[in-house]
Structure formats: C-alpha cells, structure tokens
CSV table of C-alpha atoms in Angstrom, one decimal:
chain,number,residue,atom,x,y,z
A,277,UNK,CA,96.6,104.1,75.5
A,278,UNK,CA,98.0,107.0,77.4
A,279,UNK,CA,95.8,108.7,80.3
A,280,UNK,CA,98.3,111.9,80.6
A,281,UNK,CA,96.5,114.2,78.2
A,282,UNK,CA,93.1,114.0,79.6
A,283,UNK,CA,90.9,117.0,80.1
A,284,UNK,CA,90.8,117.8,83.8
A,285,UNK,CA,87.3,117.0,83.6
A,286,UNK,CA,84.9,115.1,82.0
A,287,UNK,CA,81.2,115.1,82.6
A,288,UNK,CA,79.2,112.6,80.8
A,289,UNK,CA,75.0,112.9,80.4
A,290,UNK,CA,72.8,110.5,79.6
A,291,UNK,CA,70.1,111.3,77.5
A,292,UNK,CA,66.6,112.3,79.4
A,293,UNK,CA,63.4,109.6,78.7
A,294,UNK,CA,63.0,109.3,74.6
A,295,UNK,CA,59.9,108.2,72.8
A,296,UNK,CA,61.4,104.9,72.1
A,297,UNK,CA,62.4,104.1,75.8
A,298,UNK,CA,58.7,104.9,76.6
A,299,UNK,CA,57.1,102.6,74.1
A,300,UNK,CA,59.6,99.9,75.1
A,301,UNK,CA,58.4,99.7,78.6
A,302,UNK,CA,54.9,99.6,77.6
A,303,UNK,CA,55.7,96.9,75.6
A,304,UNK,CA,57.5,95.1,78.3
A,305,UNK,CA,54.2,95.2,80.4
A,306,UNK,CA,52.4,93.3,77.3
A,307,UNK,CA,50.9,97.0,76.0
A,308,UNK,CA,52.7,97.3,72.0
A,309,UNK,CA,49.6,100.0,71.5
A,310,UNK,CA,52.2,102.9,70.8
A,311,UNK,CA,54.0,101.0,68.2
A,312,UNK,CA,52.3,102.1,65.1
A,313,UNK,CA,53.1,102.0,61.8
A,314,UNK,CA,54.3,105.8,62.1
A,315,UNK,CA,56.3,105.7,64.7
A,316,UNK,CA,57.9,102.0,63.2
A,317,UNK,CA,58.4,104.3,60.3
A,318,UNK,CA,60.8,106.7,62.0
A,319,UNK,CA,64.8,105.4,62.5
A,320,UNK,CA,65.6,104.8,66.2
A,321,UNK,CA,68.3,107.7,66.0
A,322,UNK,CA,65.2,110.2,65.5
A,323,UNK,CA,63.4,109.4,68.7
A,324,UNK,CA,62.6,112.8,70.6
A,325,UNK,CA,62.4,113.2,73.8
A,326,UNK,CA,59.2,113.0,76.2
A,327,UNK,CA,58.1,115.5,78.4
A,328,UNK,CA,59.3,113.7,81.5
A,329,UNK,CA,62.3,113.1,79.4
A,330,UNK,CA,62.7,117.2,78.8
A,331,UNK,CA,61.9,117.6,82.3
A,332,UNK,CA,65.1,115.3,83.1
A,333,UNK,CA,67.3,117.0,80.6
A,334,UNK,CA,66.5,120.3,82.5
A,335,UNK,CA,67.2,118.8,85.8
A,336,UNK,CA,70.5,117.6,84.9
A,337,UNK,CA,71.6,120.7,83.0
A,338,UNK,CA,70.3,123.0,86.8
A,339,UNK,CA,72.8,120.2,88.6
A,340,UNK,CA,75.7,120.8,86.5
A,341,UNK,CA,75.4,124.7,86.7
A,342,UNK,CA,75.2,124.9,90.6
A,343,UNK,CA,77.5,122.2,91.8
A,344,UNK,CA,80.1,121.3,89.2
A,345,UNK,CA,80.8,124.3,86.6
A,346,UNK,CA,78.6,127.1,84.8
A,347,UNK,CA,80.6,126.7,81.5
A,348,UNK,CA,82.7,124.3,79.9
A,349,UNK,CA,85.5,124.5,77.3
A,350,UNK,CA,84.1,122.2,75.0
A,351,UNK,CA,80.7,120.6,74.5
A,352,UNK,CA,80.1,117.3,72.6
A,353,UNK,CA,76.4,115.5,72.2
A,354,UNK,CA,75.4,112.0,70.0
A,355,UNK,CA,74.1,112.7,66.9
A,356,UNK,CA,70.9,111.5,67.7
A,357,UNK,CA,68.0,113.4,68.2
A,358,UNK,CA,67.4,112.8,71.8
A,359,UNK,CA,70.8,113.5,72.7
A,360,UNK,CA,70.9,116.7,70.6
A,361,UNK,CA,67.7,117.5,72.5
A,362,UNK,CA,69.2,117.0,75.7
A,363,UNK,CA,72.1,118.9,75.1
A,364,UNK,CA,69.9,121.9,74.2
A,365,UNK,CA,68.0,121.7,77.3
A,366,UNK,CA,71.1,121.9,79.8
A,367,UNK,CA,70.9,125.3,79.6
A,368,UNK,CA,74.2,126.8,78.4
A,369,UNK,CA,73.3,129.3,76.3
A,370,UNK,CA,76.3,130.4,74.8
A,371,UNK,CA,77.9,127.2,74.0
A,372,UNK,CA,78.9,125.2,70.8
A,373,UNK,CA,78.1,121.8,70.7
A,374,UNK,CA,80.1,119.4,68.3
A,375,UNK,CA,77.9,116.1,66.8
A,376,UNK,CA,80.1,113.6,67.4
A,377,UNK,CA,79.4,110.2,65.0
A,378,UNK,CA,81.5,108.5,67.9
A,379,UNK,CA,79.3,108.9,70.5
A,380,UNK,CA,76.1,107.4,68.7
A,381,UNK,CA,74.3,104.8,70.8
A,382,UNK,CA,75.2,100.7,70.7
A,383,UNK,CA,73.9,99.3,66.9
A,384,UNK,CA,71.2,96.8,67.6
A,385,UNK,CA,70.9,95.3,64.3
A,386,UNK,CA,67.8,94.1,63.2
A,387,UNK,CA,66.3,94.6,67.2
A,388,UNK,CA,66.3,98.2,66.2
A,389,UNK,CA,62.4,99.4,65.8
A,390,UNK,CA,61.2,96.0,67.3
A,391,UNK,CA,59.2,95.9,70.5
A,392,UNK,CA,59.9,94.1,73.4
A,393,UNK,CA,57.6,91.9,73.0
A,394,UNK,CA,58.9,91.3,69.2
A,395,UNK,CA,62.8,90.9,70.5
A,396,UNK,CA,61.5,88.2,73.1
A,397,UNK,CA,60.8,85.7,70.2
A,398,UNK,CA,64.3,85.5,69.7
A,399,UNK,CA,64.8,83.4,72.7
A,400,UNK,CA,68.1,81.7,71.8
A,401,UNK,CA,70.0,85.1,71.3
A,402,UNK,CA,68.5,86.3,74.5
A,403,UNK,CA,70.2,83.5,76.3
A,404,UNK,CA,73.4,84.5,75.0
A,405,UNK,CA,72.9,88.0,76.0
A,406,UNK,CA,71.8,86.9,79.4
A,407,UNK,CA,75.1,84.8,79.8
A,408,UNK,CA,77.7,87.5,77.9
A,409,UNK,CA,75.6,91.2,78.1
A,410,UNK,CA,79.3,92.9,77.0
A,411,UNK,CA,80.4,91.0,74.2
A,412,UNK,CA,76.8,89.7,72.5
A,413,UNK,CA,76.3,91.7,69.5
A,414,UNK,CA,72.3,91.5,68.4
A,415,UNK,CA,71.3,90.1,65.0
A,416,UNK,CA,73.5,92.1,62.7
A,417,UNK,CA,74.4,94.7,65.0
A,418,UNK,CA,77.3,95.6,67.3
A,419,UNK,CA,78.3,94.4,71.2
A,420,UNK,CA,79.0,97.0,74.0
A,421,UNK,CA,82.5,96.0,73.4
A,422,UNK,CA,82.4,97.2,69.9
A,423,UNK,CA,81.4,100.0,70.6
A,424,UNK,CA,84.1,100.9,72.9
A,425,UNK,CA,86.7,100.2,69.8
A,426,UNK,CA,85.0,103.4,68.5
A,427,UNK,CA,84.6,105.5,71.5
A,428,UNK,CA,88.0,104.9,72.4
A,429,UNK,CA,89.0,107.1,69.1
A,430,UNK,CA,86.8,109.6,70.8
A,431,UNK,CA,88.6,109.7,73.9
A,432,UNK,CA,92.1,110.0,71.8
A,433,UNK,CA,90.5,113.0,70.2
A,434,UNK,CA,90.2,114.2,73.8
A,435,UNK,CA,93.4,113.9,74.8
A,436,UNK,CA,94.9,115.5,71.6
A,437,UNK,CA,92.6,118.5,71.8
A,438,UNK,CA,91.3,118.8,75.4
A,439,UNK,CA,94.1,118.7,77.6
A,440,UNK,CA,93.8,120.6,80.9
A,441,UNK,CA,90.1,121.4,79.9
A,442,UNK,CA,86.7,120.8,81.0
A,443,UNK,CA,84.5,118.8,78.9
A,444,UNK,CA,80.9,117.7,78.9
A,445,UNK,CA,79.4,115.6,76.3
A,446,UNK,CA,75.9,113.8,76.4
A,447,UNK,CA,74.9,110.7,75.0
A,448,UNK,CA,73.4,107.2,75.7
A,449,UNK,CA,73.4,104.4,78.5
A,450,UNK,CA,75.9,101.8,76.5
A,451,UNK,CA,78.0,104.4,75.4
A,452,UNK,CA,78.7,105.6,78.6
A,453,UNK,CA,79.3,102.2,79.8
A,454,UNK,CA,82.1,101.6,77.2
A,455,UNK,CA,83.7,104.7,78.1
A,456,UNK,CA,83.5,103.8,81.9
A,457,UNK,CA,85.4,100.4,81.3
A,458,UNK,CA,88.2,102.3,78.9
A,459,UNK,CA,88.8,105.3,81.6
A,460,UNK,CA,88.6,102.7,85.0
A,461,UNK,CA,89.8,99.8,83.1
A,462,UNK,CA,87.4,97.5,84.2
A,463,UNK,CA,87.6,93.6,84.6
A,464,UNK,CA,85.4,91.1,82.8
A,465,UNK,CA,84.0,89.7,86.5
A,466,UNK,CA,82.6,93.6,86.9
A,467,UNK,CA,80.5,94.0,84.3
A,468,UNK,CA,77.9,91.9,85.5
A,469,UNK,CA,78.0,94.4,88.7
A,470,UNK,CA,77.8,97.2,86.2
A,471,UNK,CA,74.6,95.9,84.7
A,472,UNK,CA,72.8,94.6,87.9
A,473,UNK,CA,73.4,96.5,90.5
A,474,UNK,CA,71.3,99.5,91.4
A,475,UNK,CA,73.7,101.9,92.7
A,476,UNK,CA,75.4,101.7,89.5
A,477,UNK,CA,72.3,102.2,87.1
A,478,UNK,CA,72.8,105.1,84.8
A,479,UNK,CA,68.7,106.5,84.8
A,480,UNK,CA,68.1,109.1,82.5
A,481,UNK,CA,69.2,112.4,82.7
A,482,UNK,CA,72.1,110.7,84.7
A,483,UNK,CA,75.9,112.1,85.3
A,484,UNK,CA,79.0,110.5,85.4
A,485,UNK,CA,81.6,113.4,86.7
A,486,UNK,CA,85.5,112.2,86.0
A,487,UNK,CA,88.2,114.6,87.5
A,488,UNK,CA,91.9,114.6,87.3
A,489,UNK,CA,91.9,116.8,90.0
A,490,UNK,CA,92.0,115.6,94.0
A,491,UNK,CA,88.6,116.6,95.8
A,492,UNK,CA,90.6,117.3,98.7
A,493,UNK,CA,93.6,118.7,98.0
A,494,UNK,CA,93.3,120.2,94.7
A,495,UNK,CA,96.3,118.7,93.0
A,496,UNK,CA,96.1,117.5,89.1
A,497,UNK,CA,96.5,113.6,88.1
A,498,UNK,CA,98.0,112.7,85.5
A,499,UNK,CA,94.9,110.4,84.9
A,500,UNK,CA,91.3,110.5,85.7
A,501,UNK,CA,91.7,109.2,89.5
A,502,UNK,CA,88.4,110.3,91.0
A,503,UNK,CA,84.9,109.6,89.6
A,504,UNK,CA,81.1,110.3,91.1
A,505,UNK,CA,77.8,109.2,89.7
A,506,UNK,CA,74.6,111.5,90.2
A,507,UNK,CA,71.1,111.1,89.6
A,508,UNK,CA,70.1,114.9,89.4
A,509,UNK,CA,66.3,115.0,89.6
A,510,UNK,CA,66.2,112.2,92.6
A,511,UNK,CA,69.7,112.0,94.5
A,512,UNK,CA,68.5,109.1,96.5
A,513,UNK,CA,68.8,107.0,93.6
A,514,UNK,CA,72.6,107.6,93.3
A,515,UNK,CA,75.9,107.3,95.0
A,516,UNK,CA,76.9,111.2,94.8
A,517,UNK,CA,80.5,111.3,96.2
A,518,UNK,CA,83.4,111.0,95.2
A,519,UNK,CA,85.2,107.6,94.7
A,520,UNK,CA,88.8,106.7,94.3
A,521,UNK,CA,89.7,104.8,90.7
A,522,UNK,CA,91.7,101.6,91.5
A,523,UNK,CA,93.4,99.9,88.3
A,524,UNK,CA,94.9,97.1,90.1
A,525,UNK,CA,98.0,95.4,88.4
A,526,UNK,CA,97.8,91.6,88.6
A,527,UNK,CA,100.0,89.3,90.2
A,528,UNK,CA,100.5,85.8,88.4
A,529,UNK,CA,98.8,84.6,91.2
A,530,UNK,CA,96.2,86.8,90.9
A,531,UNK,CA,95.7,85.6,87.2
A,532,UNK,CA,95.3,82.3,88.2
A,533,UNK,CA,92.6,82.8,90.8
A,534,UNK,CA,91.0,84.5,88.1
A,535,UNK,CA,91.3,81.5,85.9
A,536,UNK,CA,90.1,78.7,88.4
A,537,UNK,CA,86.7,80.7,88.9
A,538,UNK,CA,85.9,79.2,85.6
A,539,UNK,CA,85.4,75.3,85.6
A,540,UNK,CA,87.3,73.2,83.4
A,541,UNK,CA,85.3,71.1,81.0
A,542,UNK,CA,88.1,69.0,79.8
A,543,UNK,CA,91.4,67.5,80.8
A,544,UNK,CA,94.0,65.3,78.7
A,545,UNK,CA,94.0,61.6,79.1
A,546,UNK,CA,96.5,60.5,81.8
A,547,UNK,CA,98.8,58.7,79.4
A,548,UNK,CA,99.2,61.7,76.8
A,549,UNK,CA,99.7,64.0,79.9
A,550,UNK,CA,102.7,61.7,80.9
A,551,UNK,CA,104.4,61.5,77.6
A,552,UNK,CA,104.3,64.9,77.4
A,553,UNK,CA,105.8,65.4,81.2
A,554,UNK,CA,108.7,63.0,80.0
A,555,UNK,CA,109.6,64.4,76.6
A,556,UNK,CA,109.5,68.2,78.5
A,557,UNK,CA,111.9,66.5,81.3
A,558,UNK,CA,114.2,64.9,79.1
A,559,UNK,CA,114.7,66.9,75.6
A,560,UNK,CA,115.6,69.8,78.8
A,561,UNK,CA,114.0,72.2,76.2
A,562,UNK,CA,115.7,75.1,75.4
A,563,UNK,CA,118.9,73.7,77.0
A,564,UNK,CA,120.9,75.4,73.9
A,565,UNK,CA,119.6,78.5,73.7
A,566,UNK,CA,121.4,81.4,75.2
A,567,UNK,CA,119.7,82.8,77.9
A,568,UNK,CA,118.9,86.8,78.9
A,569,UNK,CA,121.8,88.4,80.8
A,570,UNK,CA,119.4,89.5,83.5
A,571,UNK,CA,118.6,85.8,83.6
A,572,UNK,CA,121.7,84.2,84.0
A,573,UNK,CA,122.8,86.6,86.4
A,574,UNK,CA,120.0,85.7,88.6
A,575,UNK,CA,120.4,82.3,88.3
A,576,UNK,CA,123.8,82.8,89.0
A,577,UNK,CA,122.7,84.4,92.4
A,578,UNK,CA,121.0,80.9,93.4
A,579,UNK,CA,123.7,78.4,92.6
C-alpha cells in the first residue's frame, strides 16, 4: 500500500456517546431496564447521541477549529446516525460531507442489539475474544481485521483524490483502531496494548490527528510520520503531544525472537528428525540447480 499520496493532515473523530453506549454501560452494571421492546426494534446503525454525547461532539469541534484548522478540504462521516449527528455538531457550517459506507462500525453479527448481560451467555465466544481481540469475529459478524480490509479501500480513495489536502473523518472506535493499524503498521503484539493501555483508549469524541508535516520544521514527509491523540473534553485523559511514528523493519533475528515468544507444543520424534537431517545432508538438496548470479559471486568471495 503506497503512502506517498495521503492527505497532509488526516483528523479522525470518534462519535460522541450514543444511546447504545449508555444502555450497554448500564447493562454491564446489571441494569437492563432501558432495553425496552421499542429500543430493541431499532437497528444499531440508528442510535442517536445522548445529551452528553452531543456535548462531547461540540467539544471536539471547538478543539479542532481552535487548535487544528478552522476548515478542511474534504469531510467524511460514517453512515451511522451517531456519526452523522457528531459530524453535524462539529461546527463546520460551510462543509459538505461525504457519507461513506466503508467507515461504518464493525459488524457484531447476532450480538448486535443484545445487552451486555445477554452477551454474557456466550461464554465460549467471549473467552475467544479475550484471547484474540483483533482477529475474533462475533457470531455472524466481522473481526476488526476484516473491517480493516474495507477501511483500506477508503484509505486508497484518500490517496487517489486527496493528495496534499486536509481531511476530517467521523467514525467509530474500532474503525479508528483499524485505521491506526494500517497507517502505523502496528504488530500483532501491539494490539493488546491498544486495548488495555489507558493512554491509548479512544474516548467518545476522541481525536486522532495524523500529519505528514514535521511539527518542528514544517517539512512535508511522503507518509504519515507524526500522530497525536486528544480527548477534547478532558485533555488529562490523553497524551496530546506529537509522537513520531516508528515502523521498524525486522531482521531475521528479530523474526526468530518474536517467534520464540510463543511456546511450542509439539516437536518431531528424535528418530524422525535424525532421518530428515541425514536425508538433507546426503542428498545435497539443490546442488545441481544453477545459483543466482549474485549468490554465486558472494560464495566466490568466501572460497
């Protein structure tokens, strides 16, 4: 995935607290009183913001306009009502928004519209999610990894049509996580840190700001090299400062060290392993095949 044509600035905003978030929080505390038949009949894509969620969206808009930019070149929002409402409350009065299908929230399958207590009956599935949060798919739904594949299409669209521009997009917590993994090229071992580290938590109305512009020199990079994370209604909950994005390349030693972190359950029987070693040694595998020219030259240096 080429990164040379991204917008100069990409500002991601998580929607404010929604009705669904409110009733799920109560359900986690044992209170399912808000799960009325009328509420259950509403598709999760149609959840409105709570009054608190509206205030969070307004705070996000004020922060963006005061500390990032008073206007952008392109505006995107998820098609879900809570994201659309958040976008409308950011305060960009002359903006024209693109409602994007790819930015919708992760599909939770048959868990959609179930209370936290009802989900608690899926003990085996919840245990799987605990072990493998990023790759886990709810029954009939999609994993965050699956969602990342469609989000990549949106990122490709940005590269094709928004090179050098400033873009703001309102979407969802798990979708922002998928975007982060794609842009920052995070490793699998980083995923639990994103989930469990309070400093990386995405609050309602949270802002993730990527830029190709060096915050100190103003020079433009070919890719996003800096990111900052802001909770606009309480900056004590976020890091706020610019962080240089490091995308390390792995040596063969790094790869093997990573592999050794995972315990091996099984190994070959000793007699089978010895037979294979002897086979490889005596057959001189590949001896009659022509070597690549550079490899042959390299071998000659060591003879």
